[in-house]
Structures are given as structure tokens and as C-alpha cells.
Coordinates of C-alpha atoms in Angstrom, one line a residue:
X357 CA 25.2 3.2 -7.3
X358 CA 25.3 4.4 -11.0
X359 CA 25.7 8.1 -11.6
X360 CA 22.4 9.9 -10.9
X361 CA 21.5 13.0 -13.0
X362 CA 21.3 15.8 -10.4
X363 CA 18.1 17.2 -12.0
X364 CA 16.3 14.0 -11.2
X365 CA 16.7 14.3 -7.4
X366 CA 13.5 15.3 -5.5
X367 CA 14.4 18.9 -4.5
X368 CA 15.7 19.7 -8.0
X369 CA 12.4 18.5 -9.5
X370 CA 10.6 21.0 -7.2
X371 CA 12.8 23.8 -8.3
X372 CA 12.3 22.8 -12.0
X373 CA 8.5 23.1 -11.7
X374 CA 8.7 26.2 -9.6
X375 CA 10.6 27.8 -12.5
X376 CA 8.9 26.2 -15.5
X377 CA 5.3 26.0 -14.5
X378 CA 4.7 28.3 -11.5
X379 CA 1.0 29.0 -12.3
X380 CA 0.0 25.4 -13.2
X381 CA -2.4 23.8 -10.6
X382 CA -0.8 20.7 -9.3
X383 CA -2.5 19.6 -6.0
X384 CA -6.3 19.5 -5.4
X385 CA -7.2 19.2 -1.7
X386 CA -10.8 18.8 -0.5
X387 CA -11.4 20.9 2.6
X388 CA -14.9 19.5 3.5
X389 CA -18.3 20.8 2.8
X390 CA -17.6 20.6 -1.0
X391 CA -14.8 23.1 -0.8
X392 CA -11.6 22.5 -2.8
X393 CA -8.1 24.0 -2.4
X394 CA -6.2 24.2 -5.7
X395 CA -2.4 24.7 -5.2
X396 CA -0.1 25.8 -8.0
X397 CA 3.6 24.9 -8.2
X398 CA 4.5 28.4 -7.1
X399 CA 2.2 28.1 -4.0
X400 CA 3.6 24.6 -3.2
X401 CA 7.2 25.9 -3.4
X402 CA 6.5 29.0 -1.4
X403 CA 4.9 26.9 1.4
X404 CA 7.8 24.4 1.4
X405 CA 10.4 27.2 1.5
X406 CA 8.7 29.0 4.4
X407 CA 8.4 25.8 6.4
X408 CA 12.0 24.8 5.6
X409 CA 13.2 28.1 6.9
X410 CA 11.3 27.5 10.1
X411 CA 12.8 24.1 10.6
X412 CA 16.3 25.4 9.9
X413 CA 15.8 28.1 12.5
X414 CA 15.4 25.5 15.2
X415 CA 19.1 24.8 15.1
X416 CA 18.9 21.0 14.9
X417 CA 21.9 19.2 13.7
X418 CA 21.7 18.6 9.9
X419 CA 20.3 15.1 9.2
X420 CA 18.0 15.2 12.2
X421 CA 14.8 13.1 11.9
X422 CA 11.4 14.8 11.6
X423 CA 8.3 12.7 11.6
X424 CA 4.9 13.1 9.8
X425 CA 1.7 11.6 11.2
X426 CA -1.2 12.3 8.9
X427 CA -3.5 10.9 6.3
X428 CA -2.7 12.0 2.7
X429 CA -3.1 15.7 2.0
X430 CA -1.2 18.5 0.3
X431 CA 0.6 19.5 3.5
X432 CA 2.0 15.9 3.8
X433 CA 3.9 16.3 0.5
X434 CA 4.9 19.9 1.4
X435 CA 6.2 18.7 4.8
X436 CA 8.3 16.0 3.3
X437 CA 9.9 18.5 0.9
X438 CA 10.4 21.1 3.6
X439 CA 12.2 18.5 5.8
X440 CA 14.5 17.7 2.9
X441 CA 15.1 21.4 2.0
X442 CA 16.0 22.2 5.6
X443 CA 18.7 19.5 5.5
X444 CA 16.9 16.8 7.5
X445 CA 15.5 13.3 7.2
X446 CA 11.7 12.5 7.1
X447 CA 10.0 9.8 9.1
X448 CA 6.5 9.0 7.9
X449 CA 4.1 7.2 10.2
X450 CA 1.0 5.4 9.2
X451 CA -2.1 7.4 10.2
X452 CA -3.7 4.3 11.8
X453 CA -1.0 3.3 14.3
X454 CA -1.6 2.4 17.9
X455 CA -0.1 4.9 20.4
X456 CA 2.5 2.3 21.6
X457 CA 3.8 2.0 18.0
X458 CA 3.8 5.7 17.5
X459 CA 5.9 6.2 20.6
X460 CA 8.2 3.3 19.6
X461 CA 8.9 4.8 16.2
X462 CA 9.3 8.4 17.4
X463 CA 11.8 7.2 20.1
X464 CA 13.7 4.8 17.9
X465 CA 14.1 7.3 15.1
X466 CA 15.1 10.0 17.7
X467 CA 12.6 12.4 16.0
X468 CA 13.2 16.1 16.8
X469 CA 9.7 17.2 15.8
X470 CA 6.4 15.9 14.5
X471 CA 3.9 17.1 12.0
X472 CA 0.4 16.2 13.3
X473 CA -2.0 16.3 10.4
X474 CA -5.3 15.0 9.1
X475 CA -6.3 12.1 11.5
X476 CA -9.4 10.2 12.5
X477 CA -8.1 8.7 15.7
X478 CA -6.1 11.5 17.3
X479 CA -7.7 11.2 20.7
X480 CA -6.2 7.8 21.1
X481 CA -3.0 8.4 19.2
X482 CA -1.8 11.5 21.1
X483 CA -0.9 9.3 24.1
X484 CA 2.0 8.0 21.9
X485 CA 3.6 11.4 21.4
X486 CA 6.4 12.0 23.9
X487 CA 6.0 14.9 26.2
X488 CA 7.8 18.0 25.1
X489 CA 8.2 16.9 21.4
X490 CA 7.7 20.0 19.2
X491 CA 4.7 19.5 17.0
X492 CA 3.1 21.4 14.1
X493 CA -0.5 21.1 13.0
X494 CA -2.1 21.3 9.6
X495 CA -5.3 23.2 8.5
X496 CA -7.1 19.8 8.5
X497 CA -5.7 18.6 11.8
X498 CA -8.2 17.6 14.6
X499 CA -9.4 20.7 16.5
X500 CA -7.6 19.5 19.7
X501 CA -4.2 19.3 17.8
X502 CA -4.8 22.8 16.3
X503 CA -5.4 24.2 19.7
X504 CA -2.4 22.5 21.2
X505 CA 0.2 23.1 18.5
X506 CA 1.2 26.0 16.3
X507 CA -0.3 25.6 12.8
X508 CA 1.3 25.5 9.4
X509 CA -0.4 28.6 8.1
X510 CA 0.7 30.7 11.1
X511 CA 4.3 29.6 10.8
X512 CA 4.3 30.3 7.1
X513 CA 2.7 33.7 7.6
X514 CA 5.5 34.9 9.9
X515 CA 8.5 33.1 8.3
X516 CA 10.2 34.5 5.1
X517 CA 10.8 31.8 2.5
X518 CA 14.2 30.1 2.4
X519 CA 16.1 31.5 -0.6
X520 CA 18.2 29.8 -3.3
X521 CA 18.1 26.2 -4.3
X522 CA 19.5 24.1 -1.4
X523 CA 20.5 20.6 -2.7
X524 CA 20.9 17.2 -1.1
X525 CA 23.5 14.7 -2.5
X526 CA 22.4 11.5 -4.1
X527 CA 24.2 9.5 -1.4
X528 CA 22.6 11.4 1.5
X529 CA 19.9 9.7 3.7
X530 CA 16.5 10.9 2.6
X531 CA 14.0 9.0 4.7
X532 CA 13.3 6.2 7.2
X533 CA 10.3 4.1 6.0
X534 CA 9.1 2.0 8.9
X535 CA 7.7 -1.3 7.6
X536 CA 4.1 -2.0 8.4
X537 CA 5.3 -5.6 8.9
X538 CA 3.0 -8.6 9.4
X539 CA 5.2 -9.8 12.3
X540 CA 7.4 -8.1 14.9
X541 CA 8.3 -4.4 15.5
X542 CA 8.5 -2.0 12.6
X543 CA 12.0 -1.6 11.2
X544 CA 13.3 1.7 9.8
X545 CA 14.3 1.2 6.2
X546 CA 17.0 3.7 5.2
X547 CA 16.8 5.1 1.6
X548 CA 18.9 7.7 -0.1
X549 CA 17.9 10.5 -2.4
X550 CA 19.7 8.8 -5.2
X551 CA 17.8 5.5 -4.7
X552 CA 14.5 7.4 -5.1
X553 CA 15.7 9.2 -8.2
X554 CA 16.9 6.0 -9.8
X555 CA 13.7 4.1 -8.9
X556 CA 11.3 6.6 -10.4
X557 CA 13.4 7.2 -13.5
X558 CA 13.5 3.4 -14.0
X559 CA 9.8 3.0 -13.3
X560 CA 8.6 5.4 -15.9
X561 CA 10.6 3.7 -18.6
X562 CA 8.1 0.9 -18.3
X563 CA 5.1 3.1 -17.6
X564 CA 5.2 6.3 -19.7
X565 CA 3.9 8.7 -17.1
X566 CA 3.7 12.4 -18.0
X567 CA 2.6 15.8 -16.8
X568 CA -0.9 15.2 -18.3
X569 CA -1.6 12.3 -16.0
X570 CA -3.8 12.4 -13.0
X571 CA -3.7 10.3 -9.8
X572 CA -5.9 10.0 -6.7
X573 CA -3.8 9.8 -3.5
X574 CA -5.6 7.7 -1.0
X575 CA -3.4 4.7 0.1
X576 CA -1.1 5.8 3.0
X577 CA 1.8 8.0 1.8
X578 CA 3.8 6.3 4.6
X579 CA 3.7 3.2 2.3
X580 CA 6.5 2.7 -0.2
X581 CA 4.3 2.3 -3.3
X582 CA 2.3 5.5 -2.7
X583 CA 5.5 7.3 -1.8
X584 CA 7.1 6.2 -5.1
X585 CA 4.2 6.4 -7.5
X586 CA 2.4 9.5 -6.1
X587 CA 5.0 11.7 -4.5
X588 CA 8.0 10.9 -6.7
X589 CA 5.9 10.3 -9.8
X590 CA 4.4 13.8 -9.2
X591 CA 7.8 15.4 -8.7
X592 CA 9.3 13.7 -11.7
X593 CA 6.6 14.3 -14.2
X594 CA 4.6 17.3 -12.9
X595 CA 1.3 15.3 -13.0
X596 CA -1.8 16.5 -11.2
X597 CA -2.5 14.9 -7.8
X598 CA -6.0 14.8 -6.2
X599 CA -6.5 13.8 -2.6
X600 CA -9.3 11.6 -1.2
X601 CA -11.4 13.3 1.5
X602 CA -12.7 10.3 3.5
X603 CA -13.7 6.7 3.2
X604 CA -17.4 7.8 2.8
X605 CA -16.5 10.2 0.0
X606 CA -14.2 7.8 -1.8
X607 CA -16.5 7.2 -4.8
X608 CA -17.1 10.9 -5.3
X609 CA -13.3 11.5 -4.9
X610 CA -12.6 9.1 -7.7
X611 CA -15.3 10.7 -9.9
X612 CA -13.7 14.1 -9.3
X613 CA -10.2 13.0 -10.1
X614 CA -11.0 10.7 -13.0
X615 CA -7.4 9.3 -12.6
X616 CA -5.5 8.2 -15.7
X617 CA -3.2 6.1 -13.5
X618 CA -4.7 4.2 -10.6
X619 CA -3.1 1.8 -8.1
X620 CA -4.9 -0.3 -5.5
X621 CA -4.2 -3.2 -3.3
X622 CA -6.0 -6.6 -3.9
X623 CA -8.5 -6.2 -1.1
X624 CA -9.8 -3.0 -2.5
X625 CA -10.0 -4.4 -6.0
X626 CA -12.1 -7.2 -4.5
X627 CA -14.3 -4.7 -2.7
X628 CA -14.9 -2.8 -6.0
X629 CA -15.8 -6.1 -7.7
X630 CA -18.2 -7.0 -4.9
X631 CA -19.9 -3.6 -5.2
X632 CA -20.4 -4.1 -8.9
X633 CA -21.8 -7.7 -8.5
X634 CA -24.3 -6.5 -5.9
X635 CA -25.9 -4.3 -8.5
X636 CA -25.2 -6.6 -11.5
X637 CA -25.0 -10.3 -10.6
X638 CA -22.3 -12.3 -12.3
X639 CA -24.7 -14.3 -14.6
X640 CA -26.3 -11.2 -15.9
X641 CA -23.0 -9.4 -16.3
X642 CA -21.6 -12.4 -18.3
X643 CA -24.6 -12.4 -20.6
X644 CA -24.5 -8.6 -21.2
X645 CA -20.7 -8.7 -21.9
X646 CA -21.2 -11.5 -24.4
X647 CA -23.5 -9.3 -26.6
X648 CA -21.5 -7.5 -29.3
X649 CA -22.9 -3.9 -28.9
X650 CA -24.3 -4.1 -25.4
X651 CA -21.0 -5.5 -24.1
X652 CA -19.1 -2.4 -25.0
X653 CA -21.7 -0.1 -23.4
X654 CA -21.7 -2.2 -20.2
X655 CA -17.9 -2.0 -20.0
X656 CA -17.9 1.8 -20.3
X657 CA -20.8 2.1 -17.9
X658 CA -19.0 0.0 -15.2
X659 CA -15.7 1.9 -15.7
X660 CA -17.5 5.2 -15.4
X661 CA -19.3 4.1 -12.3
X662 CA -16.0 3.3 -10.7
X663 CA -14.5 6.6 -11.8
X664 CA -12.0 4.7 -14.0
X665 CA -13.3 5.4 -17.5
X666 CA -10.2 7.5 -18.3
X667 CA -7.8 5.2 -16.6
X668 CA -5.0 4.1 -19.0
X669 CA -2.8 2.3 -16.4
X670 CA -4.4 0.3 -13.6
X671 CA -2.1 -1.5 -11.3
X672 CA -2.2 -3.7 -8.2
X673 CA 0.3 -4.9 -5.7
X674 CA 1.4 -4.9 -2.0
X675 CA 0.0 -8.5 -1.8
X676 CA -0.7 -11.2 -4.4
X677 CA -3.4 -10.5 -7.0
X678 CA -5.6 -13.6 -7.5
X679 CA -5.6 -14.7 -11.2
X680 CA -9.4 -15.0 -11.3
X681 CA -9.6 -11.3 -10.2
X682 CA -7.3 -10.1 -12.9
X683 CA -9.2 -12.1 -15.5
X684 CA -12.5 -10.6 -14.3
X685 CA -11.3 -7.1 -14.7
X686 CA -9.7 -7.8 -18.0
X687 CA -13.2 -8.9 -19.3
X688 CA -14.4 -5.4 -18.2
X689 CA -11.8 -3.8 -20.4
X690 CA -9.7 -2.8 -17.3
X691 CA -6.5 -4.9 -17.4
X692 CA -4.6 -4.6 -14.2
X693 CA -0.8 -4.7 -14.2
X694 CA 0.5 -6.5 -11.2
X695 CA 3.6 -5.2 -9.5
X696 CA 6.0 -6.7 -7.1
X697 CA 8.4 -5.1 -4.7
X698 CA 9.0 -4.3 -1.1
X699 CA 10.0 -1.4 1.2
X700 CA 13.6 -2.6 1.1
X701 CA 13.8 -2.0 -2.7
X702 CA 11.5 0.9 -3.1
X703 CA 8.9 -1.4 -4.6
X704 CA 10.9 -1.4 -7.9
X705 CA 11.5 -5.0 -8.7
X706 CA 9.0 -6.5 -11.2
X707 CA 5.7 -5.5 -12.9
X708 CA 3.7 -6.8 -15.8
X709 CA 3.9 -4.8 -19.1
X710 CA 0.8 -2.9 -20.3
X711 CA -0.7 -4.5 -23.3
X712 CA 0.9 -7.9 -22.7
X713 CA -1.0 -10.8 -21.2
X714 CA 1.3 -11.7 -18.3
X715 CA -1.5 -12.5 -15.9
X716 CA -0.6 -15.0 -13.2
X717 CA 2.9 -13.5 -12.9
X718 CA 4.4 -10.2 -11.8
X719 CA 6.2 -9.8 -15.1
X720 CA 9.9 -9.3 -15.8
X721 CA 12.3 -7.2 -13.7
X722 CA 12.7 -3.5 -14.3
X723 CA 15.8 -2.5 -16.3
X724 CA 18.8 -2.5 -13.9
X725 CA 17.2 -5.0 -11.5
X726 CA 19.1 -8.3 -11.1
X727 CA 17.3 -11.3 -9.7
X728 CA 18.1 -14.9 -8.8
X729 CA 16.3 -17.8 -7.1
X730 CA 18.1 -19.7 -4.4
X731 CA 18.1 -23.3 -5.5
X732 CA 17.9 -24.6 -1.9
X733 CA 15.0 -22.5 -0.5
X734 CA 13.3 -21.2 -3.6
X735 CA 13.8 -17.7 -2.2
X736 CA 13.9 -14.7 -4.7
X737 CA 17.0 -12.6 -4.2
X738 CA 17.7 -9.3 -5.9
X739 CA 19.9 -6.3 -6.2
X740 CA 19.5 -2.9 -7.8
X741 CA 20.4 0.8 -7.1
X742 CA 17.1 1.1 -5.3
X743 CA 18.0 -1.4 -2.5
X744 CA 18.0 0.1 1.0
X745 CA 21.1 1.3 2.9
X746 CA 20.0 -1.0 5.8
X747 CA 17.8 -0.8 8.8
X748 CA 18.2 2.2 11.0
X749 CA 20.2 1.4 14.2
X750 CA 19.8 -2.4 13.5
X751 CA 23.2 -3.6 12.1
X752 CA 22.5 -7.3 12.8
X753 CA 19.1 -7.2 11.1
X754 CA 20.7 -5.3 8.2
X755 CA 23.4 -8.0 7.8
X756 CA 20.7 -10.8 7.9
X757 CA 18.8 -9.0 5.1
X758 CA 21.5 -9.7 2.6
X759 CA 23.4 -12.8 1.4
X760 CA 27.1 -13.0 1.9
X761 CA 27.7 -11.8 -1.6
X762 CA 25.4 -8.8 -1.3
X763 CA 22.0 -9.8 -2.6
X764 CA 18.8 -8.7 -0.8
X765 CA 16.8 -11.6 0.7
X766 CA 13.2 -10.9 -0.2
X767 CA 11.7 -13.7 1.9
X768 CA 9.4 -14.6 -1.0
X769 CA 9.4 -17.9 -2.8
X770 CA 9.3 -17.5 -6.6
X771 CA 9.6 -19.3 -9.9
X772 CA 10.2 -18.1 -13.5
X773 CA 8.1 -19.2 -16.4
X774 CA 9.4 -20.0 -19.9
X775 CA 9.1 -16.3 -20.9
X776 CA 11.2 -15.1 -18.0
X777 CA 8.2 -13.8 -16.1
X778 CA 8.2 -14.2 -12.3
X779 CA 5.5 -16.0 -10.2
X780 CA 5.5 -15.3 -6.5
X781 CA 4.4 -18.6 -4.9
X782 CA 4.4 -17.6 -1.2
X783 CA 6.5 -16.5 1.7
X784 CA 9.4 -18.7 2.7
X785 CA 8.4 -18.4 6.3
X786 CA 4.6 -18.9 5.6
X787 CA 5.1 -22.5 4.7
X788 CA 3.8 -24.7 7.5
X789 CA 3.9 -28.5 8.1
X790 CA 0.8 -30.6 8.9
X791 CA 0.9 -33.4 11.5
X792 CA 1.4 -35.7 8.5
X793 CA 4.8 -34.1 7.9
X794 CA 3.6 -32.4 4.6
X795 CA 4.4 -28.8 3.8
X796 CA 1.5 -26.5 2.7
X797 CA 2.0 -23.2 0.9
X798 CA -1.0 -21.0 1.9
X799 CA -0.8 -18.2 -0.7
X800 CA -2.1 -20.0 -3.8
X801 CA -5.0 -21.5 -1.8
X802 CA -5.8 -18.1 -0.4
X803 CA -6.0 -16.6 -3.9
X804 CA -8.8 -19.0 -4.7
X805 CA -10.6 -18.7 -1.4
X806 CA -11.0 -14.9 -1.6
X807 CA -12.7 -15.1 -5.0
X808 CA -16.0 -15.9 -3.5
X809 CA -18.2 -12.8 -3.2
X810 CA -18.9 -13.6 0.4
X811 CA -15.2 -13.6 1.3
X812 CA -13.4 -10.3 1.9
X813 CA -10.1 -11.7 3.4
X814 CA -8.8 -15.1 4.4
X815 CA -5.9 -17.1 5.8
X816 CA -5.0 -20.7 5.3
X817 CA -3.5 -22.1 8.5
X818 CA -3.1 -25.3 10.5
X819 CA 0.4 -26.1 11.5
X820 CA 0.5 -29.5 13.2
X821 CA -3.1 -30.3 12.3
X822 CA -3.8 -33.3 10.1
X823 CA -5.2 -31.0 7.4
X824 CA -5.1 -27.2 7.0
X825 CA -8.2 -25.1 7.4
X826 CA -9.4 -21.8 6.0
X827 CA -10.3 -18.8 8.2
X828 CA -12.4 -16.3 6.1
X829 CA -13.6 -12.9 7.0
X830 CA -17.0 -12.4 5.5
X831 CA -17.9 -9.3 3.5
X832 CA -20.2 -6.8 5.1
X833 CA -23.2 -8.1 3.1
X834 CA -22.5 -11.7 3.8
X835 CA -22.0 -11.0 7.5
X836 CA -25.4 -9.3 7.6
X837 CA -27.0 -12.2 5.8
X838 CA -25.4 -14.8 8.2
X839 CA -27.0 -13.0 11.1
X840 CA -30.4 -12.9 9.5
X841 CA -32.9 -15.7 9.0
X842 CA -32.1 -19.3 9.3
X843 CA -32.8 -19.7 5.6
X844 CA -30.4 -17.0 4.7
X845 CA -27.6 -18.5 6.7
X846 CA -28.4 -22.0 5.3
X847 CA -28.1 -20.6 1.7
X848 CA -24.7 -18.9 2.5
X849 CA -23.6 -22.1 4.2
X850 CA -24.4 -24.1 1.0
X851 CA -22.6 -21.5 -1.1
X852 CA -19.4 -21.7 1.0
X853 CA -19.5 -25.5 1.1
X854 CA -19.7 -25.6 -2.6
X855 CA -16.8 -23.1 -2.8
X856 CA -14.8 -25.3 -0.5
X857 CA -15.5 -28.4 -2.6
X858 CA -14.4 -26.6 -5.8
X859 CA -11.1 -25.5 -4.2
X860 CA -10.3 -28.9 -2.7
X861 CA -10.9 -30.6 -6.0
X862 CA -7.9 -28.8 -7.4
X863 CA -5.6 -29.4 -4.5
X864 CA -3.2 -32.2 -3.6
X865 CA -4.6 -34.4 -0.8
X866 CA -2.3 -33.0 1.9
X867 CA -3.4 -29.4 0.9
X868 CA -7.1 -29.9 1.0
X869 CA -8.9 -27.8 3.6
X870 CA -10.7 -29.6 6.4
X871 CA -13.2 -26.8 6.8
X872 CA -13.9 -23.1 6.3
X873 CA -14.4 -21.0 9.4
X874 CA -16.6 -17.9 8.6
X875 CA -15.8 -14.9 10.8
X876 CA -18.3 -12.1 11.0
X877 CA -16.1 -9.6 13.0
X878 CA -14.2 -7.4 10.5
X879 CA -10.4 -7.6 10.5
X880 CA -9.2 -4.0 10.7
X881 CA -6.1 -2.0 11.4
X882 CA -7.5 -0.9 14.7
X883 CA -8.0 -4.5 16.0
X884 CA -4.6 -5.5 14.7
X885 CA -5.6 -8.1 12.2
X886 CA -4.4 -6.3 9.1
X887 CA -1.6 -3.8 8.2
X888 CA -2.4 -0.4 6.9
X889 CA -2.1 -1.8 3.4
X890 CA -4.6 -4.6 4.1
X891 CA -2.3 -7.5 4.5
X892 CA -3.6 -10.0 7.0
X893 CA -1.3 -10.5 10.0
X894 CA -0.9 -14.2 10.3
X895 CA 0.6 -14.0 13.8
X896 CA -2.6 -12.2 15.0
X897 CA -4.8 -14.9 13.4
X898 CA -2.9 -17.5 15.3
X899 CA -3.0 -15.5 18.5
X900 CA -6.7 -15.1 18.4
X901 CA -8.0 -18.3 16.8
X902 CA -5.4 -21.1 17.2
X903 CA -7.0 -22.2 20.5
X904 CA -10.2 -23.1 18.6
X905 CA -8.6 -25.1 15.7
X906 CA -9.1 -28.6 17.3
X907 CA -12.7 -27.7 18.3
X908 CA -13.5 -26.5 14.8
X909 CA -12.1 -29.6 13.1
X910 CA -13.7 -32.0 15.6
X911 CA -17.2 -30.7 14.5
X912 CA -16.7 -32.4 11.1
X913 CA -18.6 -29.6 9.4
X914 CA -17.6 -28.0 6.1
X915 CA -18.5 -24.6 7.3
X916 CA -18.0 -23.5 10.9
X917 CA -19.5 -20.2 12.0
X918 CA -17.2 -18.1 14.2
X919 CA -17.7 -14.7 15.8

């Protein structure tokens, strides 16, 4: 790893803002009922120091693992910093995990304690917390957790703040980020303090973030992008962070934050689009945008309605962004920069450059990132100072993650265009073979499928069938229409049939979809169909639907109606 400036490490950034801007508000936390808690840098540092002193007093061996199970909130960030200041390693858990997965991660990581925070499903989740594991609750924790465990405020009130400026070395283990993985058990990705410092320093060379920026934190902080962009972006620049209160209040949360930098995953960008088109149908929107003066007013009105009228950097990632979606937002005056990365490289690999039309690619690598494409498999391989130390307690899997000469295997197929920009063409392992012996790459077809307003998510599948098929999860509005009158379903059937014809007309014969299967039941984290960052779990699709494939195809209908 190259030399890392010590003042760029996470704790040193906290001390910097504690000294330089103690009275500046930095975190805005909704408390419910319209109440907001504004925390200054001095208040943040004081809470971190008091909790760090409490953790140190437990006498655990330095480098012990301490877990965080909570939705995003001010105490999440303060817990992470307190764990580091006390000399330990943080283990974030997604706030939507099943109890079995919670137990597996807590036991695998050998966690010594757990912060139990803001959660919607605690009644179910608590069964996954091992008996006797010390836990600490937050002011926004479920009532049962607050009654069972000592609270943050009580601990801070009786614990004097840790003095001085304890530091952690760049080479020290900082955190275990358990992958949300679409297959198999989560793996604990090990990252050092130096890797985070290098990654955020490199990232803001491409995006000029500053202390005057504002972000809304709503995607799970357990995910690598939110951890990098929000937590480490906040520490590095001193920007203002607003937290979302709930799914129901999300629109109001965006209006309150008016973020200047906004990141979202493709599925949420699609939902925003669908919300706009429900109020302003595409034909009418196209007409209004084409009018010289009216077009500008409409763009500003739509951006303001989304809460993004002050957004100077919009970004997407965590899954491929359909080109048609990017073009649609660009016409609204909201160009989205598409990023590419993975937990194993702190999400710092590629991103498109603001102001340059690199749509359809993920741009060029960040400075200091080396990439190559394996000529045999088409797999993208890379190396950088942000690459993981390995998987915790999994030496064999760690070895398999790298080539013999030390390059990280991404598992993604890619190609470079004439300008050196990278296109991700699918997953190496997602390719499947039809009964005709032809390989199908599902990702490009899925990009087109999900651009119909009735489709919220989709999967192209069909290994060993004569032709692939598309399984689509209907949007809430479309699902409601499909269960209404016969005429409404017939209209939707015709729309989806036309969409299928349009897609098939652009595909090679062996790729053309036999049919679309319209599913009304939502795919959620709770029922196991998607990860916490809205990636569809292909193995779950196969597990639930594969037994019906032959039956669906035998019906010889373009659109098949599933449950």
C-alpha cells in the first residue's frame, strides 16, 4: 500500500473537525413527530469519546469485534467511531437480516458486543442474538430493546470521555463488511483503515466533494457504498448528513435535506421514474420537454418534486443502470453518473465523469486502479490499495478471490470501448446454456425488460430450456390493475406482449424470450428474493419458480400470469 497521510485516517478526521469546527452542525436526525436532533462536531466527538471509554472499560482484547445492527442514524456513525477509538473492529449488520443470518454473522465474527439500534423487525430478529451477548440500545431502538439493554444516553451520562487522540495504524484491521451476496453465506470482507483513507481520497479527486455538500443517508450503512460515500465522505470533507426517518417519510426527508450529492440503486431510480410518469405520462412529458421555455420549467418542477433541485452530483450503482433509464434522467436535466465496484475493493473501481457523456459504460478507472480483462473468460480483474485483506477466517476463499499473480477476480464480464471506458456485460457465473447449447447473458436483456413502467424487477432465466424466459415482478400499480377488471388485465397483457416483441426484435435468435411471466407478489428482503441493496437473488428465483418453467412455456402464451 502507498504511504497514507495520517491526517486522512478516520479517527484523525474526527479529531480535526472536533478542533476546527466544534460548533458546526453536522448530523440531522429525525426523532419522530416532526422533531429533529441537530448534532455539532463537538457533540458527536463527546458521544464517541464517552462510548469508547465504556467499551475500553470492558477489558476486551484489542482488535475485538463489536457489531452494529441498526438502520441508519446518528448513533450508527458514532458507534462505528467509538469502536475504532476503543481499539476494536466494527461489524455492521444489515437491518433487514433474518435471525439465522444475524446469528451466523455474530458467531462467525466472534462479536463481543452488539449495538441494537433503530429497527423495524426486532421482534423477529432478536432470536438471532446469542444469549448472554452484551448489547447496547439507542434512543431510537424498539421499546423492548430499550427495556432489555442499557441505553446509549445512560452509558454516556455516567462515563467520562476518553482523553487524548488515540490513533489506529493504516495497516490495522478496521472493519468486517459481510457481503449481502446473491448466493451462499455472507463472507466477512476485511478492510484496513489505510484502505478506507486511500479510497475516499481517491474518490473525491473525481468528485469534488466539500464541506458545503449535503447528503441524505438512507441506503444501509452496512453496504460498502453508503459506508464509503456517506460515512467516510462525511469524515473527510465535514459535509452535512441528514438521515431518513422511514420509508413513508422518504419524500419529505429528501425535501428537508435537499441533497447536493445523491446516490441510489437502479431499482429506486426506476421507482422515482414510475412515480413521475403516474402523474405525467410519457407522451405529455416528452411534449412539454420539447417546448423551449416550458421544457426548462418542467425540468425544474420535476427535480424539485423529487427533492433533487439542488443536486449537483447524482450517481447510481450496486447493479447495472439501464441505458434507457440514464437517458431518461438526462433529458430531465439530471444526469446520473454510473459507478462500479464491489465490497472487496471498497466500491472504488470505475465511475463515469460528471459532464462527460459516458452513458452505457461505467467510465474509466479511478487514479491508482489497475484493471485487465482475462482473454479466456472475459472476466474483469483489478488491483488497487483499496482491495480487501481477504475474507475473515476463510483462507481458501481468500486465495480463490485472487489470481496467481495477485489480481482481484471480480466475477464480472466486461469490455472496453475505444475511449477506454468500461462496459459491464454480465456476471461470469450468470451465463447459462439453453438446450440448444447456446449461451445467454441475461444482464443486457434484463436492462431492457425493466424499462417498462409495469415492471419493477426482473430476471432472465431458462438453463436447459429451448429458449430463455423473463420473470418480471410487477410494480404496485400494475399488480393492482392485473387483479382488477378483465379489461384492465387484457390491456396490461397487450402492453407486456408488445414490450416482449420489441425486445425480441433486437436479440439474436437464441436469446429471444419464449414468454414473460408476470409475478404480482412483491420480491422483498423479507421473503428472500432480493438483497438489502435490491439485487435480485437468482438462486431464490430458481428455487421458487423453476418447477413451473416447462408448464409456462407449454402454454404458448406471450404473457403468463403468475402469483
